[in-house]
């Protein structure tokens, strides 16, 4: 890809990106690894050209098919939680690839990332973007109606970018011992939730954090 397009100009430049990073710091994000990766990941490349100038506002934005790219603060917060709580980040699953932005961030912080998406055209586009950014440690799949990617389990950590009404048993089962699931839970009112699988494997600790707003976790595939 064109270097200028990747690095951005004006509203998509490194300076604009740095202002967003300062905003994330002011909002309480402390993990320097997360902040570094976000400072060097061009969010404008994960949006339609018409929306690219808004890429470094701290808001979610439409990506088509009724879905949204997550708000940068939420991406940072969930990634930070994952890094702080997981004991290992060797195999990590993301549910809801969407634009691929959170995928690009996670890929640079974990060894092997698996990412599933139920809307095939969104996944195609995300795959192209990851390739353009030379990110190769991600395996993706159009999810076939279930939740997660049981064939690739167990995972050290799972991050879900869409909200179910309650914690899906299927996702809990895909956690390794000591594995951590970071997921928004709820319908009208949603809360960021951390589920930790205990070492002895069949008990789970559930911690409810701040209110959030995500698109719903749905079953079935869109071709
Ligand atoms: N982090 C992404 C968020 C995209 S929105 C980004 O920043 O772009 C959440 C995504 O989850 C949507 O693309 C939606 O299609 C997908 N999704 C919803 N339910 C799903 C399921 N059961 N399996 C996989 N993906 C799902």
Short mmCIF file of C-alpha atoms and ligand atoms in Angstrom, two decimals:
data_model
loop_
_atom_site.label_atom_id
_atom_site.label_comp_id
_atom_site.label_asym_id
_atom_site.label_seq_id
_atom_site.Cartn_x
_atom_site.Cartn_y
_atom_site.Cartn_z
CA UNK A 1 0.00 0.00 0.00
CA UNK A 2 0.88 3.58 -0.61
CA UNK A 3 3.02 4.91 2.26
CA UNK A 4 1.20 8.25 2.38
CA UNK A 5 -2.17 6.59 2.63
CA UNK A 6 -0.95 4.32 5.41
CA UNK A 7 0.71 7.04 7.43
CA UNK A 8 -2.13 9.47 6.87
CA UNK A 9 -2.29 13.22 6.35
CA UNK A 10 -4.12 15.99 8.20
CA UNK A 11 -7.05 14.40 9.99
CA UNK A 12 -5.50 10.95 9.61
CA UNK A 13 -1.91 11.92 10.49
CA UNK A 14 0.27 10.67 13.31
CA UNK A 15 -0.33 13.97 15.14
CA UNK A 16 -4.07 13.42 15.10
CA UNK A 17 -3.52 9.83 16.26
CA UNK A 18 -1.32 11.05 19.12
CA UNK A 19 -4.09 13.36 20.31
CA UNK A 20 -6.38 10.35 20.54
CA UNK A 21 -3.74 8.50 22.58
CA UNK A 22 -3.57 11.43 25.01
CA UNK A 23 -7.34 11.25 25.32
CA UNK A 24 -7.16 7.55 26.13
CA UNK A 25 -4.55 8.27 28.81
CA UNK A 26 -6.75 11.01 30.27
CA UNK A 27 -9.61 8.49 30.26
CA UNK A 28 -7.58 6.13 32.46
CA UNK A 29 -5.84 3.75 30.02
CA UNK A 30 -2.44 3.01 31.56
CA UNK A 31 -0.93 0.05 29.74
CA UNK A 32 1.93 1.46 27.66
CA UNK A 33 2.01 -1.54 25.32
CA UNK A 34 -1.64 -0.99 24.46
CA UNK A 35 -1.13 2.76 23.98
CA UNK A 36 1.93 2.16 21.78
CA UNK A 37 0.13 -0.30 19.54
CA UNK A 38 -2.87 2.01 19.23
CA UNK A 39 -0.61 4.95 18.40
CA UNK A 40 0.89 3.04 15.49
CA UNK A 41 -2.24 1.34 14.12
CA UNK A 42 -3.93 3.41 11.37
CA UNK A 43 -7.64 3.25 12.30
CA UNK A 44 -8.48 5.31 9.20
CA UNK A 45 -7.65 2.28 7.05
CA UNK A 46 -10.49 0.34 8.69
CA UNK A 47 -13.17 2.81 7.59
CA UNK A 48 -14.73 3.89 4.29
CA UNK A 49 -12.85 6.82 2.78
CA UNK A 50 -15.75 9.17 3.51
CA UNK A 51 -15.48 8.43 7.24
CA UNK A 52 -11.68 8.29 7.44
CA UNK A 53 -11.42 11.91 8.60
CA UNK A 54 -13.36 10.91 11.73
CA UNK A 55 -11.15 7.90 12.46
CA UNK A 56 -9.37 9.50 15.43
CA UNK A 57 -12.47 10.76 17.18
CA UNK A 58 -13.19 8.62 20.21
CA UNK A 59 -16.47 7.24 18.84
CA UNK A 60 -17.82 4.11 17.24
CA UNK A 61 -18.65 4.57 13.52
CA UNK A 62 -20.71 2.61 10.97
CA UNK A 63 -18.95 -0.07 8.89
CA UNK A 64 -22.01 -1.32 6.96
CA UNK A 65 -24.36 -4.27 7.51
CA UNK A 66 -25.74 -2.50 10.59
CA UNK A 67 -22.42 -2.96 12.43
CA UNK A 68 -19.93 -0.51 13.92
CA UNK A 69 -16.19 -0.21 14.45
CA UNK A 70 -15.69 -0.13 18.23
CA UNK A 71 -14.91 3.13 20.01
CA UNK A 72 -11.12 3.48 20.53
CA UNK A 73 -11.52 3.87 24.30
CA UNK A 74 -13.39 0.55 24.47
CA UNK A 75 -10.82 -1.19 22.27
CA UNK A 76 -8.08 0.10 24.58
CA UNK A 77 -9.98 -0.80 27.76
CA UNK A 78 -10.82 -4.36 26.66
CA UNK A 79 -7.30 -4.97 25.38
CA UNK A 80 -5.82 -3.64 28.62
CA UNK A 81 -8.11 -5.89 30.67
CA UNK A 82 -7.07 -8.88 28.59
CA UNK A 83 -3.36 -8.11 29.02
CA UNK A 84 -3.67 -7.41 32.75
CA UNK A 85 -5.80 -10.43 33.63
CA UNK A 86 -4.59 -13.25 31.38
CA UNK A 87 -1.67 -15.34 32.61
CA UNK A 88 -0.71 -16.29 29.04
CA UNK A 89 -1.51 -14.80 25.62
CA UNK A 90 -0.36 -17.62 23.44
CA UNK A 91 -3.69 -18.53 21.83
CA UNK A 92 -6.37 -15.85 21.80
CA UNK A 93 -9.84 -15.74 20.23
CA UNK A 94 -11.71 -12.66 19.08
CA UNK A 95 -15.47 -12.95 18.45
CA UNK A 96 -16.75 -10.33 15.97
CA UNK A 97 -13.93 -9.29 13.63
CA UNK A 98 -16.03 -6.47 12.15
CA UNK A 99 -13.69 -3.98 10.47
CA UNK A 100 -10.60 -5.82 11.73
CA UNK A 101 -9.37 -2.85 13.79
CA UNK A 102 -9.43 -4.59 17.18
CA UNK A 103 -7.98 -7.64 15.42
CA UNK A 104 -4.98 -5.61 14.20
CA UNK A 105 -4.37 -4.31 17.74
CA UNK A 106 -4.65 -7.72 19.39
CA UNK A 107 -2.52 -9.42 16.74
CA UNK A 108 0.45 -7.29 17.75
CA UNK A 109 0.10 -8.22 21.44
CA UNK A 110 -0.53 -11.97 21.36
CA UNK A 111 1.21 -14.94 19.73
CA UNK A 112 -1.59 -16.49 17.68
CA UNK A 113 -4.94 -14.83 17.17
CA UNK A 114 -8.12 -16.51 15.97
CA UNK A 115 -11.00 -14.29 14.90
CA UNK A 116 -14.56 -15.19 13.89
CA UNK A 117 -17.17 -13.04 12.16
CA UNK A 118 -20.71 -13.96 11.04
CA UNK A 119 -20.94 -11.45 8.15
CA UNK A 120 -18.80 -12.86 5.33
CA UNK A 121 -18.27 -9.61 3.33
CA UNK A 122 -17.05 -7.80 6.46
CA UNK A 123 -14.59 -10.60 7.11
CA UNK A 124 -13.29 -10.49 3.51
CA UNK A 125 -12.59 -6.79 3.84
CA UNK A 126 -10.95 -7.21 7.27
CA UNK A 127 -8.68 -9.96 5.90
CA UNK A 128 -7.54 -7.68 3.08
CA UNK A 129 -6.72 -4.89 5.52
CA UNK A 130 -4.72 -7.19 7.80
CA UNK A 131 -2.70 -8.39 4.82
CA UNK A 132 -2.05 -4.80 3.75
CA UNK A 133 -0.65 -4.12 7.21
CA UNK A 134 1.54 -7.26 7.02
CA UNK A 135 -0.26 -8.96 9.91
CA UNK A 136 0.04 -12.71 9.47
CA UNK A 137 -0.56 -14.28 12.92
CA UNK A 138 -4.35 -14.22 12.56
CA UNK A 139 -6.57 -17.09 11.43
CA UNK A 140 -10.11 -16.10 10.58
CA UNK A 141 -13.36 -17.92 9.93
CA UNK A 142 -16.94 -17.08 9.05
CA UNK A 143 -18.64 -18.39 12.18
CA UNK A 144 -21.17 -21.01 11.31
CA UNK A 145 -23.92 -19.97 13.68
CA UNK A 146 -22.41 -21.09 16.97
CA UNK A 147 -20.31 -18.94 19.29
CA UNK A 148 -16.55 -18.89 19.08
CA UNK A 149 -14.32 -21.50 17.43
CA UNK A 150 -14.53 -24.75 19.44
CA UNK A 151 -12.19 -26.67 17.08
CA UNK A 152 -9.34 -24.29 17.95
CA UNK A 153 -10.01 -24.23 21.72
CA UNK A 154 -8.74 -24.01 24.42
CA UNK A 155 -7.87 -20.30 24.42
CA UNK A 156 -5.85 -18.37 26.99
CA UNK A 157 -8.13 -15.41 26.43
CA UNK A 158 -11.29 -14.53 24.49
CA UNK A 159 -12.45 -11.02 23.59
CA UNK A 160 -16.01 -10.59 22.31
CA UNK A 161 -17.04 -7.38 20.52
CA UNK A 162 -20.77 -8.12 20.48
CA UNK A 163 -23.13 -8.51 23.43
CA UNK A 164 -25.16 -11.62 24.34
CA UNK A 165 -27.92 -11.43 27.00
CA UNK A 166 -25.92 -13.68 29.33
CA UNK A 167 -22.50 -15.34 29.27
CA UNK A 168 -22.67 -18.09 26.59
CA UNK A 169 -21.72 -21.51 28.01
CA UNK A 170 -20.01 -22.30 24.67
CA UNK A 171 -17.52 -19.47 25.16
CA UNK A 172 -16.79 -20.40 28.78
CA UNK A 173 -16.08 -23.96 27.63
CA UNK A 174 -13.51 -22.67 25.12
CA UNK A 175 -11.36 -21.14 27.88
CA UNK A 176 -8.19 -22.87 29.08
CA UNK A 177 -7.64 -23.19 32.87
CA UNK A 178 -6.93 -19.64 34.15
CA UNK A 179 -8.31 -18.35 30.82
CA UNK A 180 -10.05 -14.99 30.70
CA UNK A 181 -13.14 -13.91 28.72
CA UNK A 182 -13.74 -10.16 28.27
CA UNK A 183 -17.27 -9.59 26.98
CA UNK A 184 -20.14 -7.08 27.07
CA UNK A 185 -23.24 -8.68 28.64
CA UNK A 186 -26.87 -7.52 28.50
CA UNK A 187 -29.61 -6.31 26.18
CA UNK A 188 -30.87 -2.76 26.87
CA UNK A 189 -28.34 -2.28 29.65
CA UNK A 190 -24.96 -3.86 29.04
CA UNK A 191 -21.94 -4.21 31.28
CA UNK A 192 -18.36 -5.01 30.41
CA UNK A 193 -17.76 -8.35 32.10
CA UNK A 194 -14.68 -10.42 32.87
CA UNK A 195 -15.13 -14.18 33.29
CA UNK A 196 -12.14 -16.13 34.59
CA UNK A 197 -11.92 -19.90 34.45
CA UNK A 198 -10.43 -21.20 37.70
CA UNK A 199 -7.33 -23.35 37.66
CA UNK A 200 -9.33 -26.48 38.54
CA UNK A 201 -11.22 -25.87 35.28
CA UNK A 202 -14.89 -26.20 36.12
CA UNK A 203 -15.47 -23.09 38.18
CA UNK A 204 -15.76 -19.54 36.81
CA UNK A 205 -15.46 -16.15 38.47
CA UNK A 206 -17.59 -13.37 37.02
CA UNK A 207 -16.78 -9.70 37.52
CA UNK A 208 -19.11 -6.96 36.27
CA UNK A 209 -17.45 -3.64 35.35
CA UNK A 210 -18.68 -0.42 33.69
CA UNK A 211 -21.75 0.08 31.46
CA UNK A 212 -21.07 -0.22 27.70
CA UNK A 213 -22.98 -0.26 24.39
CA UNK A 214 -22.31 -2.94 21.79
CA UNK A 215 -24.19 -4.48 18.88
CA UNK A 216 -25.87 -7.79 19.83
CA UNK A 217 -24.13 -11.15 19.55
CA UNK A 218 -26.25 -13.06 17.04
CA UNK A 219 -26.30 -16.58 15.68
CA UNK A 220 -26.42 -17.58 12.00
CA UNK A 221 -24.23 -16.52 9.07
CA UNK A 222 -24.67 -13.68 6.56
CA UNK A 223 -23.15 -14.58 3.17
N1 LIG B 1 -14.11 -4.89 17.06
C1 LIG B 1 -14.90 -4.76 15.85
C2 LIG B 1 -16.34 -4.67 16.27
C3 LIG B 1 -17.32 -4.95 15.22
S1 LIG B 1 -19.01 -4.93 15.79
C4 LIG B 1 -14.45 -3.48 15.15
O1 LIG B 1 -13.92 -2.61 15.84
O2 LIG B 1 -14.64 -3.32 13.95
C5 LIG B 1 -19.21 -6.60 16.29
C6 LIG B 1 -19.13 -7.64 15.22
O3 LIG B 1 -19.55 -8.87 15.79
C7 LIG B 1 -20.06 -7.39 14.03
O4 LIG B 1 -19.28 -7.34 12.86
C8 LIG B 1 -20.98 -8.62 14.05
O5 LIG B 1 -21.32 -9.07 12.76
C9 LIG B 1 -20.16 -9.65 14.80
N2 LIG B 1 -20.93 -10.73 15.42
C10 LIG B 1 -22.12 -10.70 16.05
N3 LIG B 1 -22.45 -11.91 16.51
C11 LIG B 1 -21.45 -12.77 16.17
C12 LIG B 1 -21.20 -14.17 16.36
N4 LIG B 1 -22.06 -14.94 17.00
N5 LIG B 1 -20.05 -14.69 15.88
C13 LIG B 1 -19.16 -13.90 15.22
N6 LIG B 1 -19.34 -12.58 15.02
C14 LIG B 1 -20.45 -12.02 15.48
#
